[in-house]
Amino acid sequence: MVEREPVAILLFSGKRKAGKDYVALDLQKRIGEARCAVMRLSGPLKKQYAVANHLDYEKLLDASEYKEMYRDSMIKWGESKRVKDPGFFCRIATLDDENSDKPLWIITDARRKSDVQYFKDNYPTHTYTVRVVASEEVRKTRGWGFVKGIDDAESECGLDSGVSWDFIISNDGDNEALAQCLDRVVKTVDQRVKFFISSDSEER
């Protein structure tokens, strides 16, 4: 069992260059940074991979060519860890995060069914799944190009099917449509927070 209980978790998934981080940070601003933490499951993976291979951890965190150089190797290394413990990176990313005491968590990079299962098992009533989508044409304008061994790997395709998404957010460049999608997410989160506060008050 996990030790901390957030009020709600927004578990994001999406293809490369769909704009998951952009949407997540926009959502954090709307909800309020004081009560909302943005977390990345890839953070612990990249940190441990960087240490093991004497690489620049900070460069592995951004969307740079440096990260792309090591992406394939890093994915394979991460898979070897997951084979032994499917929830390894999920557990480290959340419980060791300095902001994990905030009531709302946004997890920006769920990639596998084991990621979804971890949060569904440990936070069954708290977790909302969010899929960020963008057309290939739009993703290409953001620098995406198909790379064999990456874009056809589980890390990119593992959640293409078999998941019932609570929210699907289109990030094709239509700011008004994006805002409407995010408003629906914020409304759901606000209702969850109000319910939590009301229940907590009644217990006291």
Coordinates of C-alpha atoms in Angstrom, one line a residue:
M1 CA 0.0 0.0 0.0
V2 CA 1.1 3.6 -0.7
E3 CA 1.5 6.0 2.2
R4 CA 0.1 9.3 0.7
E5 CA -3.4 10.0 -0.4
P6 CA -4.0 12.8 -2.9
V7 CA -7.5 14.0 -3.5
A8 CA -7.3 13.3 -7.3
I9 CA -4.8 12.1 -9.9
L10 CA -4.9 13.0 -13.5
L11 CA -3.0 10.3 -15.4
F12 CA -1.9 11.6 -18.8
S13 CA -1.0 9.7 -21.9
G14 CA -0.3 10.6 -25.5
K15 CA 2.0 10.2 -28.5
R16 CA 5.4 12.0 -28.9
K17 CA 4.9 15.7 -29.7
A18 CA 1.2 15.5 -28.9
G19 CA 1.9 18.1 -26.3
K20 CA 1.3 16.3 -23.0
D21 CA 3.6 18.6 -21.0
Y22 CA 2.1 21.7 -22.6
V23 CA -1.4 20.7 -21.7
A24 CA -0.4 19.5 -18.2
L25 CA 1.2 22.8 -17.3
D26 CA -1.7 24.7 -18.7
L27 CA -4.0 22.6 -16.6
Q28 CA -1.8 23.2 -13.5
K29 CA -2.1 27.0 -14.0
R30 CA -5.9 26.7 -14.2
I31 CA -6.1 24.5 -11.1
G32 CA -3.5 26.5 -9.1
E33 CA 0.2 25.5 -8.6
A34 CA -0.3 25.7 -4.8
R35 CA -2.5 22.7 -4.8
C36 CA -1.4 20.8 -7.9
A37 CA 1.8 18.9 -8.5
V38 CA 3.1 17.9 -11.9
M39 CA 5.0 14.6 -11.9
R40 CA 6.8 12.6 -14.5
L41 CA 7.2 8.9 -14.3
S42 CA 10.2 9.2 -16.6
G43 CA 12.0 11.4 -14.1
P44 CA 13.4 8.5 -11.9
L45 CA 14.1 6.5 -15.0
K46 CA 16.2 9.2 -16.5
K47 CA 17.9 10.1 -13.3
Q48 CA 19.0 6.5 -12.6
Y49 CA 19.9 6.0 -16.2
A50 CA 22.0 9.2 -16.2
V51 CA 23.9 8.1 -13.1
A52 CA 24.6 4.6 -14.5
N53 CA 25.9 5.9 -17.8
H54 CA 27.5 9.2 -16.6
L55 CA 25.2 11.4 -18.6
D56 CA 23.7 14.9 -18.0
Y57 CA 20.4 14.3 -16.2
E58 CA 19.1 17.8 -16.8
K59 CA 19.5 17.5 -20.6
L60 CA 17.6 14.2 -20.5
L61 CA 14.6 15.9 -19.0
D62 CA 14.0 18.4 -21.8
A63 CA 12.9 17.8 -25.4
S64 CA 16.4 18.2 -26.8
E65 CA 18.4 16.2 -29.3
Y66 CA 20.5 15.0 -26.4
K67 CA 17.5 13.1 -25.0
E68 CA 16.7 11.7 -28.5
M69 CA 20.3 10.3 -28.8
Y70 CA 19.8 8.1 -25.8
R71 CA 16.0 7.4 -26.0
D72 CA 16.2 3.9 -27.5
S73 CA 18.9 2.8 -25.0
M74 CA 17.0 4.4 -22.1
I75 CA 13.8 2.6 -23.0
K76 CA 15.5 -0.8 -23.1
W77 CA 17.1 -0.1 -19.8
G78 CA 13.8 1.0 -18.2
E79 CA 12.1 -2.2 -19.6
S80 CA 14.6 -4.4 -17.8
K81 CA 13.7 -2.7 -14.6
R82 CA 9.9 -3.0 -15.2
V83 CA 10.2 -6.7 -15.9
K84 CA 11.4 -7.2 -12.3
D85 CA 8.9 -4.7 -10.8
P86 CA 6.1 -3.2 -13.0
G87 CA 5.3 -0.4 -10.5
F88 CA 8.9 0.5 -9.8
F89 CA 9.1 3.9 -11.5
C90 CA 5.5 4.8 -10.6
R91 CA 6.2 4.3 -6.9
I92 CA 9.5 6.3 -7.0
A93 CA 8.1 9.1 -9.1
T94 CA 5.2 9.8 -6.7
L95 CA 6.3 8.9 -3.2
D96 CA 9.7 10.5 -3.5
D97 CA 8.5 13.7 -5.2
E98 CA 8.8 16.8 -2.9
N99 CA 5.4 18.0 -4.0
S100 CA 3.6 14.7 -3.3
D101 CA 1.9 16.2 -0.3
K102 CA -0.2 18.5 -2.6
P103 CA -3.8 17.3 -3.0
L104 CA -3.8 17.0 -6.8
W105 CA -1.3 15.1 -8.9
I106 CA -0.9 15.4 -12.6
I107 CA 1.2 12.5 -14.0
T108 CA 2.3 13.6 -17.5
D109 CA 3.6 10.4 -19.1
A110 CA 1.8 7.1 -18.5
R111 CA 3.0 4.8 -21.3
R112 CA 2.1 1.3 -20.4
K113 CA -0.9 -0.6 -19.1
S114 CA 1.2 -1.4 -16.0
D115 CA 1.4 2.3 -15.3
V116 CA -2.4 2.7 -15.5
Q117 CA -2.9 -0.5 -13.4
Y118 CA -0.6 0.8 -10.7
F119 CA -2.6 3.9 -10.1
K120 CA -5.9 2.1 -10.5
D121 CA -4.9 -0.5 -7.9
N122 CA -3.4 2.0 -5.4
Y123 CA -5.8 4.9 -5.9
P124 CA -8.9 3.3 -7.4
T125 CA -11.3 6.2 -6.6
H126 CA -8.8 9.0 -7.2
T127 CA -7.5 8.3 -10.7
Y128 CA -8.8 9.9 -13.8
T129 CA -7.2 8.9 -17.1
V130 CA -6.5 11.6 -19.7
R131 CA -5.5 11.0 -23.4
V132 CA -3.9 14.0 -25.2
V133 CA -4.2 13.6 -29.0
A134 CA -2.9 15.5 -32.0
S135 CA -2.8 14.6 -35.7
E136 CA 0.4 13.4 -37.3
E137 CA 0.5 16.5 -39.5
V138 CA 0.5 18.8 -36.4
R139 CA 3.0 16.6 -34.6
K140 CA 5.4 16.9 -37.5
T141 CA 5.2 20.7 -37.3
R142 CA 6.4 20.2 -33.7
G143 CA 9.4 18.1 -34.8
W144 CA 8.0 14.6 -34.8
G145 CA 9.1 12.0 -37.3
F146 CA 8.6 8.3 -37.2
V147 CA 11.5 6.4 -35.7
K148 CA 11.5 2.6 -36.0
G149 CA 12.0 0.9 -32.6
I150 CA 10.6 3.9 -30.8
D151 CA 7.3 5.0 -32.4
D152 CA 6.3 1.3 -32.8
A153 CA 7.5 0.2 -29.4
E154 CA 5.4 -0.4 -26.3
S155 CA 6.5 2.9 -24.8
E156 CA 4.6 4.7 -27.5
C157 CA 1.9 2.2 -28.4
G158 CA 1.1 0.4 -25.1
L159 CA -1.9 2.6 -24.4
D160 CA -3.3 2.9 -28.0
S161 CA -6.1 0.5 -27.0
G162 CA -7.5 -1.3 -24.0
V163 CA -8.0 1.8 -21.8
S164 CA -11.3 3.6 -21.2
W165 CA -10.2 7.3 -21.0
D166 CA -12.1 9.6 -18.7
F167 CA -11.0 12.6 -20.8
I168 CA -9.7 12.9 -24.4
I169 CA -8.1 16.3 -25.1
S170 CA -7.4 17.4 -28.6
N171 CA -4.3 19.5 -28.9
D172 CA -4.2 20.3 -32.6
G173 CA -3.7 24.0 -32.2
D174 CA -7.3 25.1 -31.7
N175 CA -6.9 27.0 -28.4
E176 CA -10.6 27.5 -27.9
A177 CA -11.3 23.8 -28.2
L178 CA -8.4 23.0 -25.9
A179 CA -9.7 25.5 -23.3
Q180 CA -13.1 23.9 -23.4
C181 CA -11.6 20.4 -22.8
L182 CA -9.5 21.7 -19.9
D183 CA -12.5 23.5 -18.4
R184 CA -14.3 20.1 -18.2
V185 CA -11.3 18.6 -16.4
V186 CA -11.1 21.5 -14.0
K187 CA -14.8 21.2 -13.2
T188 CA -14.5 17.5 -12.4
V189 CA -11.4 18.1 -10.2
D190 CA -13.2 21.0 -8.4
Q191 CA -16.2 18.8 -7.7
R192 CA -13.9 16.1 -6.3
V193 CA -12.1 18.6 -4.1
K194 CA -15.4 20.0 -2.7
F195 CA -16.6 16.4 -2.0
F196 CA -13.4 15.6 -0.2
I197 CA -13.5 18.8 1.9
S198 CA -17.2 18.2 2.8
S199 CA -16.6 14.6 3.7
D200 CA -13.6 15.5 5.8
S201 CA -15.6 18.2 7.7
E202 CA -18.4 15.7 8.4
E203 CA -16.0 13.2 9.9
R204 CA -14.7 15.8 12.2

